Coordinates of C-alpha atoms in Angstrom, one line a residue:
X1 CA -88.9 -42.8 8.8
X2 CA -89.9 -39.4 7.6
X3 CA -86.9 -37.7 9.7
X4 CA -85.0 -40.1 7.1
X5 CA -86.6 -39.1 4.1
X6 CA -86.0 -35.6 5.0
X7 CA -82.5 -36.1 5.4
X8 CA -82.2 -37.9 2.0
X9 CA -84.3 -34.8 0.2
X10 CA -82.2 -32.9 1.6
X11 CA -78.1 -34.6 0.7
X12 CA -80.1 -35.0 -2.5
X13 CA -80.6 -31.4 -3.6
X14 CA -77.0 -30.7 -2.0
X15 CA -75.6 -32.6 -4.8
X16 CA -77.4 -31.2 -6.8
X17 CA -76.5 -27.5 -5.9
X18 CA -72.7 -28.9 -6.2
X19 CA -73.0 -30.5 -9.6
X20 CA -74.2 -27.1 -10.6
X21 CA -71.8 -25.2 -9.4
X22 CA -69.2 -27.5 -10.8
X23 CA -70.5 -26.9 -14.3
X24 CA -70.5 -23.1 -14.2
X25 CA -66.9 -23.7 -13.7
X26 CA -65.9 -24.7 -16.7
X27 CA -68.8 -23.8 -19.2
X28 CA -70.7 -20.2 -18.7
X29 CA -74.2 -20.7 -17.7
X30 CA -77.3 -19.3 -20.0
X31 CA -78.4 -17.0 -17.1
X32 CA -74.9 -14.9 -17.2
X33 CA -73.6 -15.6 -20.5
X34 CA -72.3 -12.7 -22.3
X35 CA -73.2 -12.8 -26.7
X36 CA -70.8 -11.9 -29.0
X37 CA -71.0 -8.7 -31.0
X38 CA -68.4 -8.9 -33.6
X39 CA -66.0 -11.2 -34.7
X40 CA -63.6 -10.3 -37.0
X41 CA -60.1 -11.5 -38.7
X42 CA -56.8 -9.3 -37.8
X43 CA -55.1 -7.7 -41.2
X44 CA -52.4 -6.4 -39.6
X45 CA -48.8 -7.4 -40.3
X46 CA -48.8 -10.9 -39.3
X47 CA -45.7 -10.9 -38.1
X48 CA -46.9 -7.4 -35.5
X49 CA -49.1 -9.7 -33.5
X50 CA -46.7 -12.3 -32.3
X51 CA -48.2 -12.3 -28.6
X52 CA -47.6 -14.1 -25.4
X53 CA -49.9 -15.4 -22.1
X54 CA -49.3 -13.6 -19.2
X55 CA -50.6 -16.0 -17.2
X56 CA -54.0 -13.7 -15.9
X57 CA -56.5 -15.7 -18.3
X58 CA -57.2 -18.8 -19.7
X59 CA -57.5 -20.2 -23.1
X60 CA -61.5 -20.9 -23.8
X61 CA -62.9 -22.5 -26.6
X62 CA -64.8 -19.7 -27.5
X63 CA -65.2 -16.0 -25.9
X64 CA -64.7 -17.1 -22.0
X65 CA -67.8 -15.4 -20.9
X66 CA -70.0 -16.8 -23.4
X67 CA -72.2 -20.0 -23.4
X68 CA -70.6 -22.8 -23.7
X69 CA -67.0 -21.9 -23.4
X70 CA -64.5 -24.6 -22.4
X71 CA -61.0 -24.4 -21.0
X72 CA -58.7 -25.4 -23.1
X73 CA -55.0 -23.9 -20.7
X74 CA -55.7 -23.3 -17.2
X75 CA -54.4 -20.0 -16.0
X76 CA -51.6 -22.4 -14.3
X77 CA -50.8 -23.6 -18.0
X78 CA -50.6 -20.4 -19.5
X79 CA -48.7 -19.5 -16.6
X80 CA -46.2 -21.8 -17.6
X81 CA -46.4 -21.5 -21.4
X82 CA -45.5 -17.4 -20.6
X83 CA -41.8 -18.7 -19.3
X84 CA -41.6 -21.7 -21.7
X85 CA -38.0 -22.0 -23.2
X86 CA -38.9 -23.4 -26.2
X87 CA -40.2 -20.9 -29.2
X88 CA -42.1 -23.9 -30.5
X89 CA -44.8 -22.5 -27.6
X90 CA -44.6 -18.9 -29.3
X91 CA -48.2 -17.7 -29.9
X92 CA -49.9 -15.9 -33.0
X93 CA -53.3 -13.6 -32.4
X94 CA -55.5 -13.6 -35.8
X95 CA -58.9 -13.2 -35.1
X96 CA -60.7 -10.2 -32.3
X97 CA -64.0 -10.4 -30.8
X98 CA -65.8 -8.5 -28.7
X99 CA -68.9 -9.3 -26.5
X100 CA -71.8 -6.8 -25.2
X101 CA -70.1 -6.4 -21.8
X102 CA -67.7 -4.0 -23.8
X103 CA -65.1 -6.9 -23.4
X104 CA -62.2 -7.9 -26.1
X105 CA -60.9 -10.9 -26.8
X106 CA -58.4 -12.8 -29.1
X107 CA -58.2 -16.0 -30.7
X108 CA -54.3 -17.0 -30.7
X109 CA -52.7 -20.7 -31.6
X110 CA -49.4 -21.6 -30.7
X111 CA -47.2 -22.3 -32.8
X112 CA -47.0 -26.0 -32.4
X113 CA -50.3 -26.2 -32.4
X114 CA -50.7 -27.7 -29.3
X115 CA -53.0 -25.0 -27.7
X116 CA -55.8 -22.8 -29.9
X117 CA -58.8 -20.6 -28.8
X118 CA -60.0 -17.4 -26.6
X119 CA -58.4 -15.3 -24.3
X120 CA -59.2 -12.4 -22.7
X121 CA -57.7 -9.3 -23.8
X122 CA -59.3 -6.5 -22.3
X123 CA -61.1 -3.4 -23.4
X124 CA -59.5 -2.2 -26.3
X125 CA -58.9 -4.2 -29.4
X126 CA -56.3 -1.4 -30.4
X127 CA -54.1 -3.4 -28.0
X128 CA -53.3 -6.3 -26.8
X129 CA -54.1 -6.6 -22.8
X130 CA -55.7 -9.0 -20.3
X131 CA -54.6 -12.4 -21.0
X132 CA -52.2 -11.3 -24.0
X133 CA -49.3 -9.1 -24.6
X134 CA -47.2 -8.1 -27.8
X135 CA -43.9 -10.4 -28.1
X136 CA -40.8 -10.1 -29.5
X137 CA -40.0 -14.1 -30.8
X138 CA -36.6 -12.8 -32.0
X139 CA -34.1 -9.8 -31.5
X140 CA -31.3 -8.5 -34.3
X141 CA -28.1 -7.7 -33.0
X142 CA -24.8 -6.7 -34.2
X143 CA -22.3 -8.7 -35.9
X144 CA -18.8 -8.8 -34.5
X145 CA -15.8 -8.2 -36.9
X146 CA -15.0 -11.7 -36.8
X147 CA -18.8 -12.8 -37.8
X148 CA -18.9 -10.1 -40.6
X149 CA -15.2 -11.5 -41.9
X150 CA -15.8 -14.5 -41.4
X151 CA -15.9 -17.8 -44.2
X152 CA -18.4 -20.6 -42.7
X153 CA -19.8 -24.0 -44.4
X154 CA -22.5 -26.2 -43.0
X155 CA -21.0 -28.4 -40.5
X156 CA -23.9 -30.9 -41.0
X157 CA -25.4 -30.2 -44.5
X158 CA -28.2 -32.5 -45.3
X159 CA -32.0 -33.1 -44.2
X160 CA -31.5 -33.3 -40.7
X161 CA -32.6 -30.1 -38.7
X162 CA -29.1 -28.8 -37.9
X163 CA -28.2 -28.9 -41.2
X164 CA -30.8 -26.6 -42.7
X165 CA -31.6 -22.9 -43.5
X166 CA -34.7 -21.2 -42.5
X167 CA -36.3 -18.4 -44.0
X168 CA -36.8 -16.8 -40.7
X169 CA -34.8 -18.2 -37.2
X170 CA -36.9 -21.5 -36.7
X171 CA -40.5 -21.2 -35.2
X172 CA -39.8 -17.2 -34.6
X173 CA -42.9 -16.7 -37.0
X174 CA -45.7 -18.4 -38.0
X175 CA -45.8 -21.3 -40.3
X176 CA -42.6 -19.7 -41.7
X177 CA -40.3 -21.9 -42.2
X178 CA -37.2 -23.9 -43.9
X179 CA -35.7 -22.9 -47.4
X180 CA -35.2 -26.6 -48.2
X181 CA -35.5 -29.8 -47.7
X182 CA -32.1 -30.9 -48.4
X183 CA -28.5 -28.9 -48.0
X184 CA -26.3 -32.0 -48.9
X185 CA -25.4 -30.4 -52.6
X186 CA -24.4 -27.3 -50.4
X187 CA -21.7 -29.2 -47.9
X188 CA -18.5 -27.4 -50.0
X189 CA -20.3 -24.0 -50.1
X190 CA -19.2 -20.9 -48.5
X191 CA -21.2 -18.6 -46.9
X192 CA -20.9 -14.9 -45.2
X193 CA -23.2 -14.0 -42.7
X194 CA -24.8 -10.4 -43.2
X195 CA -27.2 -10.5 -40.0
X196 CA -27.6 -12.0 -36.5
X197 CA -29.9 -12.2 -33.4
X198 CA -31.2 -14.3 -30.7
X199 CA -34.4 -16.2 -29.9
X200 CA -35.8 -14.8 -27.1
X201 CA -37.2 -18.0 -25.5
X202 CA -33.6 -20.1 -26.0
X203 CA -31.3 -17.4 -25.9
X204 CA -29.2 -18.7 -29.2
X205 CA -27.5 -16.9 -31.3
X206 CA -28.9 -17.7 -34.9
X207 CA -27.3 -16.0 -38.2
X208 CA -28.6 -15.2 -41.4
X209 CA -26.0 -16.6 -44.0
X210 CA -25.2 -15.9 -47.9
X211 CA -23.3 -18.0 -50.8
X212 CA -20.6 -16.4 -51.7
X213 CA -21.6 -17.8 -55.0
X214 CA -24.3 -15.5 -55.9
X215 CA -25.0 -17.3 -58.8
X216 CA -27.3 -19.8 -56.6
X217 CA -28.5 -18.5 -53.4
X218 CA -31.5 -21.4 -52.6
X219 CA -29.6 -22.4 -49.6
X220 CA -29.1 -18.1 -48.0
X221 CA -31.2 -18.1 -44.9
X222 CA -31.2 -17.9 -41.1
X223 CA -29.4 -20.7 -39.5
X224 CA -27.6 -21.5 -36.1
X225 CA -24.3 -19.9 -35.7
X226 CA -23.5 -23.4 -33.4
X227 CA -24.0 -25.3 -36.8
X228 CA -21.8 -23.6 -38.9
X229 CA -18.3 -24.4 -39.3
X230 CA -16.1 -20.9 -39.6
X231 CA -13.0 -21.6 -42.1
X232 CA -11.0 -18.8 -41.6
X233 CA -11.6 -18.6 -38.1
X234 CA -8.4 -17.1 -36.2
X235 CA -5.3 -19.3 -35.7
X236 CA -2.9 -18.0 -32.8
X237 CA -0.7 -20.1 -33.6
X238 CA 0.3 -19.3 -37.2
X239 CA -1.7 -16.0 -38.1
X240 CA -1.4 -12.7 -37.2
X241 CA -4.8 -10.3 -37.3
X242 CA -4.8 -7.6 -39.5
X243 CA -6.9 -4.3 -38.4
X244 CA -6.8 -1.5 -41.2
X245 CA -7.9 1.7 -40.0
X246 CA -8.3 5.1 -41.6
X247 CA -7.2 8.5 -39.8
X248 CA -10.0 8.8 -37.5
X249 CA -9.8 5.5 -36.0
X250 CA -12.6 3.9 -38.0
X251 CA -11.8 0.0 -39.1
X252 CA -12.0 -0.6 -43.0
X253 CA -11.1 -4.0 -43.0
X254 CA -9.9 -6.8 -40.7
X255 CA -8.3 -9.6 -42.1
X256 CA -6.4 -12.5 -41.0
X257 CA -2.7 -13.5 -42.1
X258 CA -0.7 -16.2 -42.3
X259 CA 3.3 -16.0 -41.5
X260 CA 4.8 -18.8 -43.5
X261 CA 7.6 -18.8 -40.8
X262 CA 5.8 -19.3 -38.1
X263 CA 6.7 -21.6 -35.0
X264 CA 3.7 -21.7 -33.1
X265 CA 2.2 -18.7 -30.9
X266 CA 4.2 -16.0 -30.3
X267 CA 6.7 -17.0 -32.9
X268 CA 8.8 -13.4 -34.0
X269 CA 7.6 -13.4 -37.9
X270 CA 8.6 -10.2 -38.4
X271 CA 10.3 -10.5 -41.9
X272 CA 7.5 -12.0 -43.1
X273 CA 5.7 -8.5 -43.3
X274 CA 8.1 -6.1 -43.9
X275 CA 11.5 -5.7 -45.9
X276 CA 14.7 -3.5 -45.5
X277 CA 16.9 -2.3 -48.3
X278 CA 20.1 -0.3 -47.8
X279 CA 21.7 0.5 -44.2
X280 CA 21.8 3.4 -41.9
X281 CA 20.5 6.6 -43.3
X282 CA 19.6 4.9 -46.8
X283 CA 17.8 2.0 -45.3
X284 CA 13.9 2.2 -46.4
X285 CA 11.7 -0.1 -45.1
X286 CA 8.5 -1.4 -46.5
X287 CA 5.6 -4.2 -46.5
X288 CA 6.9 -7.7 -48.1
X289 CA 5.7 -8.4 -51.5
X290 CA 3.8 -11.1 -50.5
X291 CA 1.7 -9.5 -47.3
X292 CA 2.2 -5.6 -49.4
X293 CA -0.2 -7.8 -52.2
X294 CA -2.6 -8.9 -49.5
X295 CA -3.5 -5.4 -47.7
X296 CA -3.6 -4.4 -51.2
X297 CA -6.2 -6.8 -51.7
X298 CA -8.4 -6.3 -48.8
X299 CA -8.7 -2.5 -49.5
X300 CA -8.7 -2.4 -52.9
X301 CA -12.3 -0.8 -53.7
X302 CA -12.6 1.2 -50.4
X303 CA -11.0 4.0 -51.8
X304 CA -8.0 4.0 -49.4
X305 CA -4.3 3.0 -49.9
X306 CA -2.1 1.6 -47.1
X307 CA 1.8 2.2 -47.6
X308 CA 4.3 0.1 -45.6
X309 CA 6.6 3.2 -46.3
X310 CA 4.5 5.0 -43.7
X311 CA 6.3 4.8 -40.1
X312 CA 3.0 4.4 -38.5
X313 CA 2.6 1.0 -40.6
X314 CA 6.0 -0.4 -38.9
X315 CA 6.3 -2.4 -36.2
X316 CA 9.3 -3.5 -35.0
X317 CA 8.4 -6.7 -34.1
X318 CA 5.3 -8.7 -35.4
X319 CA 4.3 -11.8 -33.4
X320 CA 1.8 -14.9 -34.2
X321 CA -1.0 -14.6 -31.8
X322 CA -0.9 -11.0 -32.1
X323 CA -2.6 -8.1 -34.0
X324 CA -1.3 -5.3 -36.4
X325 CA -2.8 -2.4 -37.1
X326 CA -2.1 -0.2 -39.9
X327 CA -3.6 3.4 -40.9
X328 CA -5.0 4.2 -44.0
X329 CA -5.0 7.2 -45.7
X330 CA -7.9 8.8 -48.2
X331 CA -6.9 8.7 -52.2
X332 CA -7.7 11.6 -53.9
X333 CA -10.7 12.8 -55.9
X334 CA -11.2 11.4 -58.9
X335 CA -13.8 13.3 -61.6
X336 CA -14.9 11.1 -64.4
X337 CA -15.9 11.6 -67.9
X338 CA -19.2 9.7 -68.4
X339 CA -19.7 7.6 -71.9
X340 CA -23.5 7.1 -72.9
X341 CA -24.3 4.1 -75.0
X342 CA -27.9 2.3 -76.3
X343 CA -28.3 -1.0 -75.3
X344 CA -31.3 -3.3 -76.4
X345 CA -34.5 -3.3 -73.5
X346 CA -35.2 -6.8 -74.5
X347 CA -31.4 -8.2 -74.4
X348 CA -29.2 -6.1 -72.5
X349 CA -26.7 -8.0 -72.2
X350 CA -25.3 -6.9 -76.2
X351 CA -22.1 -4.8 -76.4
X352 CA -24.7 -1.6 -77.5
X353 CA -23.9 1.2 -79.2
X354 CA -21.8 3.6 -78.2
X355 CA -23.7 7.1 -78.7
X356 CA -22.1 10.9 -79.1
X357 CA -22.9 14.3 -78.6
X358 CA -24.6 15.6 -81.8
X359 CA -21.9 18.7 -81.4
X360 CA -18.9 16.2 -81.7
X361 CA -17.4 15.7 -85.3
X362 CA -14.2 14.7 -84.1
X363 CA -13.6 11.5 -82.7
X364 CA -13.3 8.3 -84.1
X365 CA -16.8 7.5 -82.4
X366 CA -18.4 10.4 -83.6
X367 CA -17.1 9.4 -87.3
X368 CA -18.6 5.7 -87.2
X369 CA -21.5 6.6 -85.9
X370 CA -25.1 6.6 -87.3
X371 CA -27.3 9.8 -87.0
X372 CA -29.1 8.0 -84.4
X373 CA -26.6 8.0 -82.4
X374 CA -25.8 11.3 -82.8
X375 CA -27.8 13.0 -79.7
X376 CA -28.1 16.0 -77.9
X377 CA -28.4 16.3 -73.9
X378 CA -30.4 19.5 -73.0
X379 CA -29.3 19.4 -69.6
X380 CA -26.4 21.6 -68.3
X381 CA -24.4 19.5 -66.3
X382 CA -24.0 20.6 -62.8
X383 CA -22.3 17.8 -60.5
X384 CA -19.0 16.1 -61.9
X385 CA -19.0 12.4 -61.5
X386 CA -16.7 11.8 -59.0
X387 CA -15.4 9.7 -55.9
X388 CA -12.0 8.7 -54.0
X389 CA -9.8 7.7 -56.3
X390 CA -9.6 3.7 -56.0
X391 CA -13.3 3.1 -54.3
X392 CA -15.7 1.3 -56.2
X393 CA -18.5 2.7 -57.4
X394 CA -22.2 1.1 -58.5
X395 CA -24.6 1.7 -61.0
X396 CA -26.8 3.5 -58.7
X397 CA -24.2 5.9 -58.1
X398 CA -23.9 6.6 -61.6
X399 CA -28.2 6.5 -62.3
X400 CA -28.1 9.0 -59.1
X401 CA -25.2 11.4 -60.7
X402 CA -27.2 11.6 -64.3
X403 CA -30.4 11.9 -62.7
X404 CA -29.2 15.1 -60.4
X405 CA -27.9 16.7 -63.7
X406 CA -31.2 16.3 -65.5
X407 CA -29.4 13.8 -67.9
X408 CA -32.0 11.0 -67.9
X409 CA -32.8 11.5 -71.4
X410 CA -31.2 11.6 -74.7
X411 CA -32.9 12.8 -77.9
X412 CA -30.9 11.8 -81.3
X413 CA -30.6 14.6 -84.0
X414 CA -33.4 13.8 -86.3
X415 CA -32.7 11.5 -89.4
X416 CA -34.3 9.6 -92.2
X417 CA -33.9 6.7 -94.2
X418 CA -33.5 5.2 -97.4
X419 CA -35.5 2.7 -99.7
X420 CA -33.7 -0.5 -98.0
X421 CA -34.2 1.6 -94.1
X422 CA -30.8 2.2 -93.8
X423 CA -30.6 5.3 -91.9
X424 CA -29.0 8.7 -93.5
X425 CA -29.2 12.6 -93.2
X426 CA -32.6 14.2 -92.9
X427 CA -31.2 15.9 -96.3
X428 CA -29.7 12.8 -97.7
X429 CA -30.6 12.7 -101.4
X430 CA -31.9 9.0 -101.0
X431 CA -34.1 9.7 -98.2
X432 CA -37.4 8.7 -98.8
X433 CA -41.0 8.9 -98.2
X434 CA -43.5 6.2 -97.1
X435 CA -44.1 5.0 -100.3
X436 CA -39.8 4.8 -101.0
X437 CA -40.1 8.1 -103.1
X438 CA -37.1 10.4 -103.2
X439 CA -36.7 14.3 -103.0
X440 CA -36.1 13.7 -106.9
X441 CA -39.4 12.7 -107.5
X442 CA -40.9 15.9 -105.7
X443 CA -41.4 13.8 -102.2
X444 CA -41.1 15.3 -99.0
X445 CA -39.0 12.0 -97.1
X446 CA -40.2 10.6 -93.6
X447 CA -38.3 11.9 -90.9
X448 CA -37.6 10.0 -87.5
X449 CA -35.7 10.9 -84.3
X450 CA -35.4 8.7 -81.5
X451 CA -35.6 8.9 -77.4
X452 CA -33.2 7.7 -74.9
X453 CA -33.7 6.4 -71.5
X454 CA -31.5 6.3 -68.4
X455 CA -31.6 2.3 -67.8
X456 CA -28.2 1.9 -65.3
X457 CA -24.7 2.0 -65.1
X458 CA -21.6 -0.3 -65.4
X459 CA -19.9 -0.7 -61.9
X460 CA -16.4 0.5 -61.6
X461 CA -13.7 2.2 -59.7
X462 CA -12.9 5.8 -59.4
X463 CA -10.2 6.6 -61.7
X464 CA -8.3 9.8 -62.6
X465 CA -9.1 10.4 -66.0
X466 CA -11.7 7.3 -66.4
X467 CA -14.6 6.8 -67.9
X468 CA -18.1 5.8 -66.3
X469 CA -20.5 3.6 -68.8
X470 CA -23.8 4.9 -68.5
X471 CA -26.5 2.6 -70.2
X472 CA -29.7 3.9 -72.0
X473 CA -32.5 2.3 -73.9
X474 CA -33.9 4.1 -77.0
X475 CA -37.7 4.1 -78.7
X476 CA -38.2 5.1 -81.9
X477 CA -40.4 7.8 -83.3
X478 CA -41.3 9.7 -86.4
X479 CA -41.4 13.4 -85.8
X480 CA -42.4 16.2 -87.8
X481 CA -39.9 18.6 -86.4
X482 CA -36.9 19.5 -88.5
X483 CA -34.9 21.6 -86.1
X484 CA -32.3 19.9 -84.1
X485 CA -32.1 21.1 -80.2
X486 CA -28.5 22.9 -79.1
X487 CA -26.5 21.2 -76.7
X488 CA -25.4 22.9 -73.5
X489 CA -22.1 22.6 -71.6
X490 CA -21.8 18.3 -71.7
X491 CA -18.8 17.7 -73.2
X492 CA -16.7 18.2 -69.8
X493 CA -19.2 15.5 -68.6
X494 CA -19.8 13.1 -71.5
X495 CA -16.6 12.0 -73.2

């Protein structure tokens, strides 16, 4: 009987032992447990600590060496959450802590949610390590000539997730996601696409995509090129691509055209792009109204011209199905005068006023205008405004010319103004004082002069002989000074 007690004390505290050992596995035991020395939230850019699981560490509820942490992903789970093929299982790091054994760790979720807490990251919390490692959810690429040329509608606009937009390619960041609820009142838009890229975990090819009615742009966002419906996408069997390059080889534009006498692929529709007048040695050939008004089109703005007159632009035989390519050549340089007028800050959209150079007593302008508007530029103009004749040019290239000549501010010639603040000469006999007294009545009148400020431009195109509309905005000020400032060389820029 007591060999049988024995052997019971004995399986007894063998159980025991085992129970023990099977809690240490899963929880840290007082005895070893490390303590946690700080704790902190990560500030960096959120979008800079995308990470993923290696696979070397588990997730823990808190700090895995510290009392009372529980598994929450195996190392076999994170394992496979490292090669998951979904970017729903993408993970975000937002909090660091480190413990007294020097070790770091991060607190990440994924982004479904599915799977939050600790993982080991190793020494440094200037990187991530150990468990953890930086991730890439989504990669840019480059947009082929048919993407950037491309016309595209929603194939499925609605609620349902094939027929939205996305602010960033779906679950590639963190709790970013659609731009609406609801596409349907955008099934007859048209969009371009300006950017692309793949998700690293699916390998599709998403596209970020723009109204071409810039009036509303709710809708612009990232969506999947295999839910867009390209409208101008190339027909073989009717259309012939268009690739307009300049000297050096460089593509301008691509475009595609359709032959109205075309048969089907490989139909001969030559005569629908060029025409031939005379016969033998007389006999000129050129581009057919209707495709010579289409190139036109597609370059206009670049600042190149292509002529059908140019051998290198003829083809002897143009076939459906196939491509033509045509050389451009440069325009020449176009030099602009630039016109300066005052618009109103708080309304900007007003005609303005047109103002002149103080030295001006010439024009027609110069004759209507108001001594305000009279101003002087103390600035010699350096740079010419100029570009290829034909190209388009922006505001900001006009802000950038004026700024470069020093041209960013206009003073008027000083003025004053009569009893009803009407505004006249400085030595206008009805100018008048603060209290609406005259130089008749021994009063010495109020005068004014007042500043203006570069605000923008008025897009255009480069044009021999043109003129550029630069816009200012003008403040207001009483001055003491009587003398008006000289103009330097301006006039062969303002005009």
């Amino acid at each position: 009987m007591q060999s049988s007690l024995k052997k019971s004390l004995y399986l007894g505290l063998a159980a025991l032992s085992f129970a023990s050992v099977a809690a240490v596995s899963t929880t840290a035991s007082a005895k070893s447990a490390a303590k946690v020395t700080s704790d902190k939230v990560l500030t960096t850019d959120a979008t800079k600590r995308n990470v993923n699981l290696t696979g070397t560490n588990a997730i823990y509820t808190k700090p895995g060496t510290v009392k009372g942490a529980k598994v929450v992903a195996t190392t076999t789970t994170a394992k496979n959450l490292n090669k998951s093929t979904t970017s729903h299982e993408n993970f975000r790091a937002y909090r660091v802590a480190k413990t007294n054994r020097g070790s770091i760790y991060y607190k990440v979720v994924s982004y479904n949610k599915v799977y939050r807490g600790w993982v080991y990251g190793g020494k440094s919390a200037d990187t991530f390590a150990g468990g953890v490692e930086a991730y890439t959810t989504f990669k840019e690429g480059t947009l082929t000539s048919d993407q950037k040329n491309g016309n595209y509608k929603i194939t499925n606009a609605g609620k349902t997730a094939d027929g939205l937009t996305y602010k960033q390619p779906a679950w590639t960041q963190y709790k970013i996601g659609k731009t609406m609820a609801d596409t349907t009142a955008y099934k007859d838009a048209t969009f371009s696409v300006d950017k692309v890229g793949t998700r690293t975990r699916e390998g599709d090819t998403w596209v970020h995509v723009v109204n071409q009615n810039t009036a509303d742009t709710k809708a612009d966002g990232w969506i999947l090129l295999s839910n867009l419906t390209q409208t101008n996408a190339f027909n073989e069997q009717s259309q012939v691509k268009v690739v307009v390059k300049d000297t050096d080889g460089k593509t301008i534009k691509e475009f595609n055209y359709t032959a109205p006498s075309a048969k089907g692929k490989d139909s001969n529709v030559t005569s629908d792009f060029y025409t031939t007048t005379g016969t033998g040695d007389t006999a000129t050939t050129d581009f057919s109204s209707a495709f010579g008004k289409a190139v036109q089109a597609q370059v206009s703005g670049t600042g190149y011209t292509v002529a059908g007159t140019d051998t290198v632009n003829q083809n002897a035989a143009v076939l459906t199905g196939s491509t033509l390519t045509l050389v451009a050549r440069k325009g020449d340089t176009a030099a602009m005068k630039v016109q300066p007028w005052a618009i109103d800050a708080k309304d900007p959209s007003q005609a303005g006023t047109q103002l002149v150079l103080s030295t001006d007593t010439t024009s027609d302008a110069a004759k209507a205008a108001k001594e305000n508007a009279k101003v002087t530029a103390s600035a010699t103009m350096t740079t010419p405004f100029s570009g290829t004749a034909g190209q388009a040019y922006t505001s900001a290239d006009l802000v950038s010319n004026l700024t470069t000549n020093k041209l960013t501010t206009l003073t008027s010639i000083v003025y004053a103004k009569d009893a009803s603040g009407e505004i006249v000469a400085k030595d206008a006999d009805t100018a008048v004082d603060a209290n609406n007294k005259t130089k008749v009545d021994g009063a010495t009148p109020v005068l004014y002069h007042t500043v203006y400020t570069l605000s923008g431009g008025v897009a255009g195109t480069y044009t021999k002989g043109g003129t550029a509309k630069a816009l200012y905005t003008g403040v207001e000020s009483t001055t003491t000074d009587t003398t008006t400032p000289t103009n330097p060389d301006n006039g062969n820029l303002f005009g």
